[in-house]
Coordinates of C-alpha atoms and ligand atoms in Angstrom, one line a residue:
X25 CA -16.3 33.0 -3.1
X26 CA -14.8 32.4 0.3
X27 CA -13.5 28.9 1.2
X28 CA -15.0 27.0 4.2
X29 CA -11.9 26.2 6.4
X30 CA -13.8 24.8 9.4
X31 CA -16.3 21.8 7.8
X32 CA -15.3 18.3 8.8
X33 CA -14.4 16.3 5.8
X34 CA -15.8 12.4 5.4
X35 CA -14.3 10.4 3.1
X36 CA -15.4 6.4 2.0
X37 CA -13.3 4.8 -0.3
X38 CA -14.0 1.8 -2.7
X39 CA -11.1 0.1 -3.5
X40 CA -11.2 -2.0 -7.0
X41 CA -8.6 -4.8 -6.7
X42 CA -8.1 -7.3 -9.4
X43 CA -7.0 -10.6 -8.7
X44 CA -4.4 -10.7 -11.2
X45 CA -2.6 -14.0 -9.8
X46 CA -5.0 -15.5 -11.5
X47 CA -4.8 -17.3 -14.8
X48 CA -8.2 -16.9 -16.1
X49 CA -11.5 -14.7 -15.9
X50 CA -14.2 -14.9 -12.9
X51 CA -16.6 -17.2 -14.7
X52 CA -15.4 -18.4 -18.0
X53 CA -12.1 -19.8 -18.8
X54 CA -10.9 -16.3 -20.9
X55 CA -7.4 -15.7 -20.2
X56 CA -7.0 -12.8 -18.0
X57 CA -3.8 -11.5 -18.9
X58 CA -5.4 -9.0 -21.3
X59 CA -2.6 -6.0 -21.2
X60 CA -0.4 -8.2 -23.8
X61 CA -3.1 -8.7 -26.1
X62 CA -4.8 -6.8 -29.2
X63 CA -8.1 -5.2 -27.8
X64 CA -11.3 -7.7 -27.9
X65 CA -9.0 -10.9 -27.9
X66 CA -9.5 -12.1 -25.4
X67 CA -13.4 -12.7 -24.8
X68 CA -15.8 -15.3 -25.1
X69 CA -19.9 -15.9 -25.1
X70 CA -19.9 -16.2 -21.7
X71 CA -18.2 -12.6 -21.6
X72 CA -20.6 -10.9 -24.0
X73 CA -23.6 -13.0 -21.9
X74 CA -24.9 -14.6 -25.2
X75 CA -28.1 -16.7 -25.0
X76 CA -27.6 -20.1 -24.2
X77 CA -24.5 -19.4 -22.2
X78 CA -23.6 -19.8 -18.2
X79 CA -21.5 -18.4 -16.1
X80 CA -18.6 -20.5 -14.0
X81 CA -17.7 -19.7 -11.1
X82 CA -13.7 -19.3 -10.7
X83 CA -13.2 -21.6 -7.1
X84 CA -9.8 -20.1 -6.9
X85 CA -11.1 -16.4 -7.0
X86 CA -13.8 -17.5 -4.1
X87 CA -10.2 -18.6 -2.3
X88 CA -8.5 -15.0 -3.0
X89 CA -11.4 -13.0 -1.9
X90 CA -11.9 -14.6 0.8
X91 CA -7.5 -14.5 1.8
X92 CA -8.0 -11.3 1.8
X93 CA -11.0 -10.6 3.6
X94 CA -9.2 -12.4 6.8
X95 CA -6.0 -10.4 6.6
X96 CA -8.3 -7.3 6.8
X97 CA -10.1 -9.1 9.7
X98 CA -13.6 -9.2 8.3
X99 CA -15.7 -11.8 9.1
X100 CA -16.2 -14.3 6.1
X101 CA -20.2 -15.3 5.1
X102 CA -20.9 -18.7 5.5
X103 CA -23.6 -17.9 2.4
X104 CA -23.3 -15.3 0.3
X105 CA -24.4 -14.4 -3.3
X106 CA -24.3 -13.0 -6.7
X107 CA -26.6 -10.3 -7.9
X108 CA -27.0 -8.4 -11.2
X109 CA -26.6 -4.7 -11.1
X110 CA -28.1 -3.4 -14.0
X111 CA -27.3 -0.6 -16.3
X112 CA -26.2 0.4 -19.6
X113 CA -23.3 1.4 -20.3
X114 CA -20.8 0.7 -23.3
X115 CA -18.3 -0.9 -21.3
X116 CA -21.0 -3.3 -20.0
X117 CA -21.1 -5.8 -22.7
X118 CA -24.1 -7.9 -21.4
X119 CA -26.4 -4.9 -19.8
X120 CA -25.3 -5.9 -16.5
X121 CA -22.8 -6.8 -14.3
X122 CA -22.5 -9.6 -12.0
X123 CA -21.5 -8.3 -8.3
X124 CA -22.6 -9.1 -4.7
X125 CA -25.2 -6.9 -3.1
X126 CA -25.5 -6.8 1.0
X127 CA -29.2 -5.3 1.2
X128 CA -32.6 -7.3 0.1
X129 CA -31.6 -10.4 1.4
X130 CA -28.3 -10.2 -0.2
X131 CA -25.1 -11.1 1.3
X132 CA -21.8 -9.8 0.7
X133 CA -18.5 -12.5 0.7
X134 CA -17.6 -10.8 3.4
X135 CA -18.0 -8.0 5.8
X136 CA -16.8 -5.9 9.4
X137 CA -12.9 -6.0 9.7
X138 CA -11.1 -2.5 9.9
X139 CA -6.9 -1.2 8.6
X140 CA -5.4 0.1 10.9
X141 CA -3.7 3.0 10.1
X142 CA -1.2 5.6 11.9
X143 CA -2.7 4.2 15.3
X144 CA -6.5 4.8 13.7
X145 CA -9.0 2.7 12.7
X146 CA -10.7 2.4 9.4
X147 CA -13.6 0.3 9.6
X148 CA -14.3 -1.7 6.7
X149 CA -18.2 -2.1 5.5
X150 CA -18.0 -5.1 2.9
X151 CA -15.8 -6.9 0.8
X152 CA -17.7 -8.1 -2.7
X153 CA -16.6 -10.3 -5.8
X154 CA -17.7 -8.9 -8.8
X155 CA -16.6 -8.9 -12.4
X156 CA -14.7 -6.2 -14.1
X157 CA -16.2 -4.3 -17.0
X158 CA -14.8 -3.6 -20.1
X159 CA -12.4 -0.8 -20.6
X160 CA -13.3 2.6 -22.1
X161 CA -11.1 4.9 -24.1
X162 CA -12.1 8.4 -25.2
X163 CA -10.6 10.7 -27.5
X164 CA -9.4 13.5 -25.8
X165 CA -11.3 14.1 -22.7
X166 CA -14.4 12.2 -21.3
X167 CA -16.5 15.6 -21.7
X168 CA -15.7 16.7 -25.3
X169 CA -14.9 13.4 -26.3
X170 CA -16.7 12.4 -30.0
X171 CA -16.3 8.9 -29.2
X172 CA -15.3 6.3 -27.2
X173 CA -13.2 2.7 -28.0
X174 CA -14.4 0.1 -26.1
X175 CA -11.7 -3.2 -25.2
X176 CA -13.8 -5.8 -23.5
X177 CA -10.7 -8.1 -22.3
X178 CA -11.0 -6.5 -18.9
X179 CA -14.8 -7.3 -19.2
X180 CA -15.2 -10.5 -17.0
X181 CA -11.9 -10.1 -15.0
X182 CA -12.1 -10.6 -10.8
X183 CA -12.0 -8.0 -8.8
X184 CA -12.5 -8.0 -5.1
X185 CA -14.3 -4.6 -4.3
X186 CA -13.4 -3.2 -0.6
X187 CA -15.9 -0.4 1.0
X188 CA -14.7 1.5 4.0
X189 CA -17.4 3.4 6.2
X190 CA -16.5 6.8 6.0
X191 CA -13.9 7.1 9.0
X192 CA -11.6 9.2 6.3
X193 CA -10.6 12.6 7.1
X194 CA -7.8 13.7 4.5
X195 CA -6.1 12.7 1.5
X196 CA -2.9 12.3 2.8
X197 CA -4.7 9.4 5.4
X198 CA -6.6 7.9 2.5
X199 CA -3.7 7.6 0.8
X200 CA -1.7 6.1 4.1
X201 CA -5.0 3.9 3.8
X202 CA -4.4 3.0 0.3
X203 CA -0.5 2.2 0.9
X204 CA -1.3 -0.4 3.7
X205 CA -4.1 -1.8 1.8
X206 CA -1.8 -2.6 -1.1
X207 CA 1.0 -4.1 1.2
X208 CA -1.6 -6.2 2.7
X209 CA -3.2 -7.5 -0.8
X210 CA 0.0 -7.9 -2.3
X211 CA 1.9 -9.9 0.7
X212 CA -1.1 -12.6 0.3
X213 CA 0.4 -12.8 -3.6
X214 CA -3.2 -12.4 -4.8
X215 CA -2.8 -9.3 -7.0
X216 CA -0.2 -7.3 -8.0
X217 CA -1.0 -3.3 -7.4
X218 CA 2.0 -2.3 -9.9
X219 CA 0.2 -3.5 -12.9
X220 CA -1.5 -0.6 -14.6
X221 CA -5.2 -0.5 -13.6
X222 CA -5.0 -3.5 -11.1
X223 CA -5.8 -1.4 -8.2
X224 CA -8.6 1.4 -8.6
X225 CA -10.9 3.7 -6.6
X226 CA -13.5 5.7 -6.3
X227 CA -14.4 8.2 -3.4
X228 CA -17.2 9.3 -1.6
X229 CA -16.5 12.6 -0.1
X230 CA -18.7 15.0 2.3
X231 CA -18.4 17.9 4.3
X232 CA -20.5 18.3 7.5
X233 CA -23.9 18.5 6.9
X234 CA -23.1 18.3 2.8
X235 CA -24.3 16.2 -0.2
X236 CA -22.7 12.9 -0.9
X237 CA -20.2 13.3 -3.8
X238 CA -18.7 10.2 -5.4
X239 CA -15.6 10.7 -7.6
X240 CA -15.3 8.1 -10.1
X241 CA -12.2 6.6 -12.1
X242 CA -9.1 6.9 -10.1
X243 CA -7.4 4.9 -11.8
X244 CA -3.8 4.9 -9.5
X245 CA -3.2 5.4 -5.6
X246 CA -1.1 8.4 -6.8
X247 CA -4.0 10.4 -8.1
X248 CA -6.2 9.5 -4.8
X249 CA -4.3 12.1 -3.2
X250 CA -4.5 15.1 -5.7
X251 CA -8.2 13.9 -6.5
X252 CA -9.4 14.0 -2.9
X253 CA -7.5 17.4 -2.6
X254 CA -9.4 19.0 -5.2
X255 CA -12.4 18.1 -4.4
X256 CA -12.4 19.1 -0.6
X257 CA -11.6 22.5 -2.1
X258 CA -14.1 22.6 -4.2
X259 CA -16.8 21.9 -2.0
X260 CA -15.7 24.3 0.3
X261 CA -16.3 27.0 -1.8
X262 CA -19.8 25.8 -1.7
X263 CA -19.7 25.9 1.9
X264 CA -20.7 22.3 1.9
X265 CA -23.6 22.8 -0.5
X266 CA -22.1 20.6 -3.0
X267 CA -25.4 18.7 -4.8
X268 CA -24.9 14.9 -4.8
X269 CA -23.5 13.4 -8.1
X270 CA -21.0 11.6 -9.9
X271 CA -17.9 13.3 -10.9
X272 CA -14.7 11.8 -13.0
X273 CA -11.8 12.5 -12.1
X274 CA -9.7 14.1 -14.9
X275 CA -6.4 13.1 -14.7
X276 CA -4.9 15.3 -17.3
X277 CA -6.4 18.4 -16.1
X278 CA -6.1 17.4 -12.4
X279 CA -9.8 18.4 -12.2
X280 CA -12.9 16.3 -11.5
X281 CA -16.2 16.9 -13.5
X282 CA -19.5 16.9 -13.0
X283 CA -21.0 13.5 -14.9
X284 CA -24.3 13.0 -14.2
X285 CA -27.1 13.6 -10.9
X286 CA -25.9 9.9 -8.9
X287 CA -27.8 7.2 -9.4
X288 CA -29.8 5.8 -6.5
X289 CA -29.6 2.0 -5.8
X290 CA -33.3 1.4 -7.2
X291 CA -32.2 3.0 -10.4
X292 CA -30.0 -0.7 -10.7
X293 CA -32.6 -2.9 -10.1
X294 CA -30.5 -5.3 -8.5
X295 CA -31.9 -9.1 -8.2
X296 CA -30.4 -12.4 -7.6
X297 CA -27.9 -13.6 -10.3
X298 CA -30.2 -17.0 -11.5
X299 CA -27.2 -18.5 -13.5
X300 CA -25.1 -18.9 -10.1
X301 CA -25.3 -20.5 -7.4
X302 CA -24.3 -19.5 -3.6
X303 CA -20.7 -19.1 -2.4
X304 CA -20.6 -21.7 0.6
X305 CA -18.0 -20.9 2.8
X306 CA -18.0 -22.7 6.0
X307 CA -15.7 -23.1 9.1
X308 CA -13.8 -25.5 7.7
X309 CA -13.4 -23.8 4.4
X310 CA -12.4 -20.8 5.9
X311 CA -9.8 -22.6 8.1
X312 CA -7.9 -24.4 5.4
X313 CA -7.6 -20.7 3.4
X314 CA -6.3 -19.4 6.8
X315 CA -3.9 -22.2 6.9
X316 CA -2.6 -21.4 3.0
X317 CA -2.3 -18.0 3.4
X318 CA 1.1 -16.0 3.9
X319 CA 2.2 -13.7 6.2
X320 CA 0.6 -10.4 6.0
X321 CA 2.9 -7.3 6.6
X322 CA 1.4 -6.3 9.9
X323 CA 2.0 -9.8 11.6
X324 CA 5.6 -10.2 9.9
X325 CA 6.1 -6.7 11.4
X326 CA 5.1 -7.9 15.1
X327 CA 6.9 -11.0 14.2
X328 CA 10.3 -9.2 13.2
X329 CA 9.9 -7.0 16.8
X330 CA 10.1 -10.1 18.7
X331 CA 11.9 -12.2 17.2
X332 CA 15.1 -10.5 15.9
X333 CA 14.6 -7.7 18.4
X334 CA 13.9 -5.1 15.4
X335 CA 12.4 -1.5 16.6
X336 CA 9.2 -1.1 15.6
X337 CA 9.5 1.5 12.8
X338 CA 12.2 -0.7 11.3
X339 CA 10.4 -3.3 11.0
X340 CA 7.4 -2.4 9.6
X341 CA 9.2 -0.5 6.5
X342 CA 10.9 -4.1 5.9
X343 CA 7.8 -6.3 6.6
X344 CA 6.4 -4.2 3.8
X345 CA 8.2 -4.7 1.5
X346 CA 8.5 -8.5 0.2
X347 CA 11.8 -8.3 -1.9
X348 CA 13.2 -6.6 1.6
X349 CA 11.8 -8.8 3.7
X350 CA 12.8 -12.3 2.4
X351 CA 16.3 -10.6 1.5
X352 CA 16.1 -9.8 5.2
X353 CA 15.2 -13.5 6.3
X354 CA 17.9 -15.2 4.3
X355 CA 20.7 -12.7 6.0
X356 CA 19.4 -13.4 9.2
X357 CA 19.7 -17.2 8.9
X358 CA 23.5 -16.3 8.1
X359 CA 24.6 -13.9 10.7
X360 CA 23.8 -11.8 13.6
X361 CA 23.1 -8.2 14.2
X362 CA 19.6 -7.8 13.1
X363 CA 18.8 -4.3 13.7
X364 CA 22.3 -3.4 11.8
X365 CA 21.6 -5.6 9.0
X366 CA 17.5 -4.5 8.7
X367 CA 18.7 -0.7 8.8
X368 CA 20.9 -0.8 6.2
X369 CA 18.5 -3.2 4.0
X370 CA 15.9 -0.9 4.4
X371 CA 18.4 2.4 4.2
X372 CA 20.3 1.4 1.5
X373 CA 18.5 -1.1 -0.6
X374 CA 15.1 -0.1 -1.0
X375 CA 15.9 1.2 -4.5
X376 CA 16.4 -2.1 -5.7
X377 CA 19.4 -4.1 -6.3
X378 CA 21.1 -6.0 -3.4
X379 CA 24.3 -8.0 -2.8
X380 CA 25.0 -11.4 -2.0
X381 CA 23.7 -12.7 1.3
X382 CA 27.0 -14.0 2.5
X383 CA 28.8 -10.9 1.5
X384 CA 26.1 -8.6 3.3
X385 CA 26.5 -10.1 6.5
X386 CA 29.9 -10.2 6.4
X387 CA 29.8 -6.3 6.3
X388 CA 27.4 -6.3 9.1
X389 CA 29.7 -8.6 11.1
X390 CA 32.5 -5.9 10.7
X391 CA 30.6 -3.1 11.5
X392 CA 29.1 -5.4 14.6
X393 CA 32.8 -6.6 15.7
X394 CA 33.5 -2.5 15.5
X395 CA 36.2 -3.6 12.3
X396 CA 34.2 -0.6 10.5
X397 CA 31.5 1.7 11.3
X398 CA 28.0 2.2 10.0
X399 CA 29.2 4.9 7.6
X400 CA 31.8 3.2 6.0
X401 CA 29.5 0.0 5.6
X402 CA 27.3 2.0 3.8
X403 CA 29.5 3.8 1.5
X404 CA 30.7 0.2 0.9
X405 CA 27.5 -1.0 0.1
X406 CA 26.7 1.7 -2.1
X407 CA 29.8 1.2 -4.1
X408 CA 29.2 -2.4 -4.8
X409 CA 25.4 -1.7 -5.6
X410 CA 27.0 0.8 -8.4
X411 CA 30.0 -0.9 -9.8
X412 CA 29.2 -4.5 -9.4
X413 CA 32.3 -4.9 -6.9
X414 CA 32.6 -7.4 -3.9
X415 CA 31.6 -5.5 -0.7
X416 CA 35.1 -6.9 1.1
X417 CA 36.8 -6.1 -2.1
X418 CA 35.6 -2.4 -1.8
X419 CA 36.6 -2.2 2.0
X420 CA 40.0 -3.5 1.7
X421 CA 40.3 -0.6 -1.8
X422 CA 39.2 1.8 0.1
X423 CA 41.2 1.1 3.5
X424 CA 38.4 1.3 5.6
X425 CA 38.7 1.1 9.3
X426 CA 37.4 2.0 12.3
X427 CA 39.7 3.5 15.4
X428 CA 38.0 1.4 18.4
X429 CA 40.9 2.4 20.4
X430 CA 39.3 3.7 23.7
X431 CA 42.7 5.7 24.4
X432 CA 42.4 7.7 21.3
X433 CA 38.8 8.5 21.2
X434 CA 39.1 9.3 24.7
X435 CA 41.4 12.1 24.1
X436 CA 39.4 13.5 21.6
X437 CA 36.1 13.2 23.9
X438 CA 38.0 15.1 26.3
X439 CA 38.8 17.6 23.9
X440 CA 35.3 18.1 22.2
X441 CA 34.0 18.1 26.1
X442 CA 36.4 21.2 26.8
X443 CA 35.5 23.3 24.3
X444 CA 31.9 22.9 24.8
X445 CA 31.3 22.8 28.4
X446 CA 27.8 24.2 28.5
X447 CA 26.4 21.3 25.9
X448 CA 28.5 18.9 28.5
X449 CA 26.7 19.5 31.4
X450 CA 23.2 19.4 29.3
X451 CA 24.1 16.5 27.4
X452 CA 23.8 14.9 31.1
X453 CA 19.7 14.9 30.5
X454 CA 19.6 15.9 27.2
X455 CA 19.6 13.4 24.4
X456 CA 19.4 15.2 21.5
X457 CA 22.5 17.7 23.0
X458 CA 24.5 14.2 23.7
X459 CA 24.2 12.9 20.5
X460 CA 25.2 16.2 19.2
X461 CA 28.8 15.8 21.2
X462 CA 29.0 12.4 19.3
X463 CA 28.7 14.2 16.0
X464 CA 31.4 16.5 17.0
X465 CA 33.9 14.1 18.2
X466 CA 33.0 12.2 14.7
X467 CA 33.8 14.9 12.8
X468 CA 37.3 15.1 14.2
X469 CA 37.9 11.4 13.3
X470 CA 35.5 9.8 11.0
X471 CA 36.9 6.4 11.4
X472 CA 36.0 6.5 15.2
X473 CA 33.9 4.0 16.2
X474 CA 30.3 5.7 17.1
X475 CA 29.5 3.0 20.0
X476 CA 32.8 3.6 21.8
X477 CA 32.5 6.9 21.3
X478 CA 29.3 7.4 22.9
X479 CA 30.1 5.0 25.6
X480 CA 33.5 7.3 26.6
X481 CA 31.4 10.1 26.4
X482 CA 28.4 9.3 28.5
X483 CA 31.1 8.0 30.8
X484 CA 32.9 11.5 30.9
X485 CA 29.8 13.7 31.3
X486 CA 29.1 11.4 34.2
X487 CA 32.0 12.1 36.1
X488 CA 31.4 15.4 38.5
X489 CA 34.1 17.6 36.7
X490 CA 33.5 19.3 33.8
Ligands
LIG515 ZN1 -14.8 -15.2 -21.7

């Protein structure tokens, strides 16, 4: 069968985020650390919805959901409420699960806001606070499986659910999507995405004109990716005549598989959760979260720009990253030379592992005062990050120095300018050709200080001889 190249590819995600910062369940006072426990420890009646029971609801979840929905710029219901979504389904301990539900008079906890991504916009539809069901495990693979194990510590746990409209057009942009999401979530300190299973998705994918195909259970941002890939290219071959179902995606086989014909909202039967009552969230609510909440990457990354004079690209990889970041803002209430210091943060600690503040902007002051240059500093660095040795220690060892003298590294410009007279006289408009000449002289003396040397040199292409 012969692929489809040319369809136009729509992709919706729904992002599963739990709120792991939290200490117990959404409405019963379970503990919701349940990846340290024995399976079906850590429940209660509430969780199994047992007669006579009711559900409370967790104020501090209301809080998270609603931190989160202002970093993604949605607009925060004043009222909103719980439904039931019925179904049956072993992970589903009480035959249905408490969520939010935006049509027939429901209201979603939030909704609107967009991520902006690689200078696109991804819109968002609706953020919802539901509970998490139980967890599922088969023996071998979901299709051939003889039977499943069923751990209902997860069932009860809050997770935020985040729908985009479908604005996605490959996998590598849903996961970009996915990435800034997570940096987002996790600078408010709500959840933490490295935990196994706190961050899932599923994925509603279409080609032009072709059925709506929901792939269920990805269970981390890595598989997103290889999922979505997949399943573009199998509906290709159907020249966009995929039918409209649910599929699973199977992460050992890097396949997905056709589950079942998808179910259509009536088939849920959704109605008004009776046991709760409506999350009120008015302007004054929503002001005091806004005034608890941190920094989100995106503004830190603005902030960094302006403040400390950080490119753009720089500092958005630091704002990021939070262990970077605060590393970052403790150096930079020591010393000077931001954009030094925040490139070799980012460049050489990003792995993990970092040195004393004192001691790192020390090395940035030498390499600023032009005592050192870059690459020394970082071999330095890199050194001390191995062996546990004192950065200074390490330059003094190693006899690092840089030449700054303009008389030497003149005679050497003028040298490297001789034998390449051609790249000279281009170098004159040509940035990429200039910083080639730097290299050159750099190779004949590593230790030569790259800022003199690019000043001398831009000086000597200048002049009218060549
Ligand atoms: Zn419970």
């Amino acid at each position: 069968m012969q692929a489809e190249p040319s369809l136009k590819v729509k992709i919706g995600l729904e992002v599963h985020c739990q709120l792991t910062a939290l200490k117990t369940k959404l409405f019963c006072s379970c503990s919701s650390d349940y990846r340290s426990s024995e399976p079906n420890e850590k429940v209660c009646p509430v969780c199994f919805g047992l007669p006579g029971t009711l559900p409370v609801l967790n104020a501090k979840a209301v809080e998270y959901a609603a931190m989160i929905a202002l970093a993604l710029d949605c607009k925060v219901a004043p009222r909103s409420l719980f439904y039931r979504k019925n179904y049956f389904y072993p992970d589903l301990p009480k035959g249905f699960q408490i969520s939010q539900y935006d049509k027939a008079g429901g209201v979603a906890i939030a909704s609107g806001g967009a991520v902006e991504v690689e200078g696109k916009r991804v819109r968002i539809t609706r953020i919802q606070l539901e509970e998490d069901p139980g967890k599922l495990t088969y023996e071998g693979t979901i299709d051939k499986s003889s039977y499943s194990l069923v751990d209902y510590n997860r069932a009860g746990i809050a997770l935020v659910e985040i729908v985009t409209e479908p604005d996605i057009e490959d996998a590598k942009e849903a996961k970009a999507f996915l990435e800034k999401l997570r940096s987002t979530i996790e600078s408010l300190g709500v959840s933490n995405g490295e935990l196994d299973g706190a961050m899932r998705c599923d994925a509603n994918i279409s080609l032009a004109g072709g059925a709506r195909v929901e792939v269920k259970n990805i269970s981390s941002f890595k598989e997103v990716e290889k999922a979505l890939n997949y399943e573009i290219l199998r509906q290709r071959t159907f020249s966009g005549n995929a039918t409209s179902e649910t599929r699973h995606w199977d992460e050992r086989r890097s396949i997905t598989i056709a589950l079942r014909s998808k179910e259509e909202e009536q088939d849920y039967r959704y109605f008004p959760e009776p046991d709760l009552r409506p999350i009120v969230l008015g302007a004054e609510a929503v002001a005091r979260v806004r005034s608890q909440m941190p920094e989100v990457a995106d503004a830190k990354a603005s902030r960094y720009a302006k403040e400390f004079g950080l490119s753009a690209q720089l500092a958005k990889e630091l704002a990021a990253n939070k262990a970077l970041s605060s590393y970052f803002e403790e150096c930079a209430r020591l010393g000077k030379g931001y954009q030094e210091m925040a490139g070799l943060i980012v460049g050489e600690m990003s792995g993990g592992g970092s040195v004393p503040a004192p001691e790192f902007v020390g090395l940035v002051d030498m390499v600023e005062t032009g005592s050192i240059t870059r690459a020394q500093a970082k071999e330095a660095l890199r050194e001390a990050l191995r062996g546990g040795r004192r950065v200074g220690d390490v330059v003094k060892a190693k006899g690092f120095s840089a030449v700054a003298d303009e008389k030497a590294i003149a005679s050497l410009v003028e040298r490297v300018v001789a034998s390449s007279p051609e790249e000279a006289l281009r170098a004159r408009a040509d940035k990429k050709t200039f910083n080639y000449l730097v290299g050159k002289v750099l190779r004949e003396e590593p230790k030569a200080q790259p800022s003199v040397v690019a000043k001398l040199l831009a000086r000597r292409i200048a002049e009218k001889k060549t």
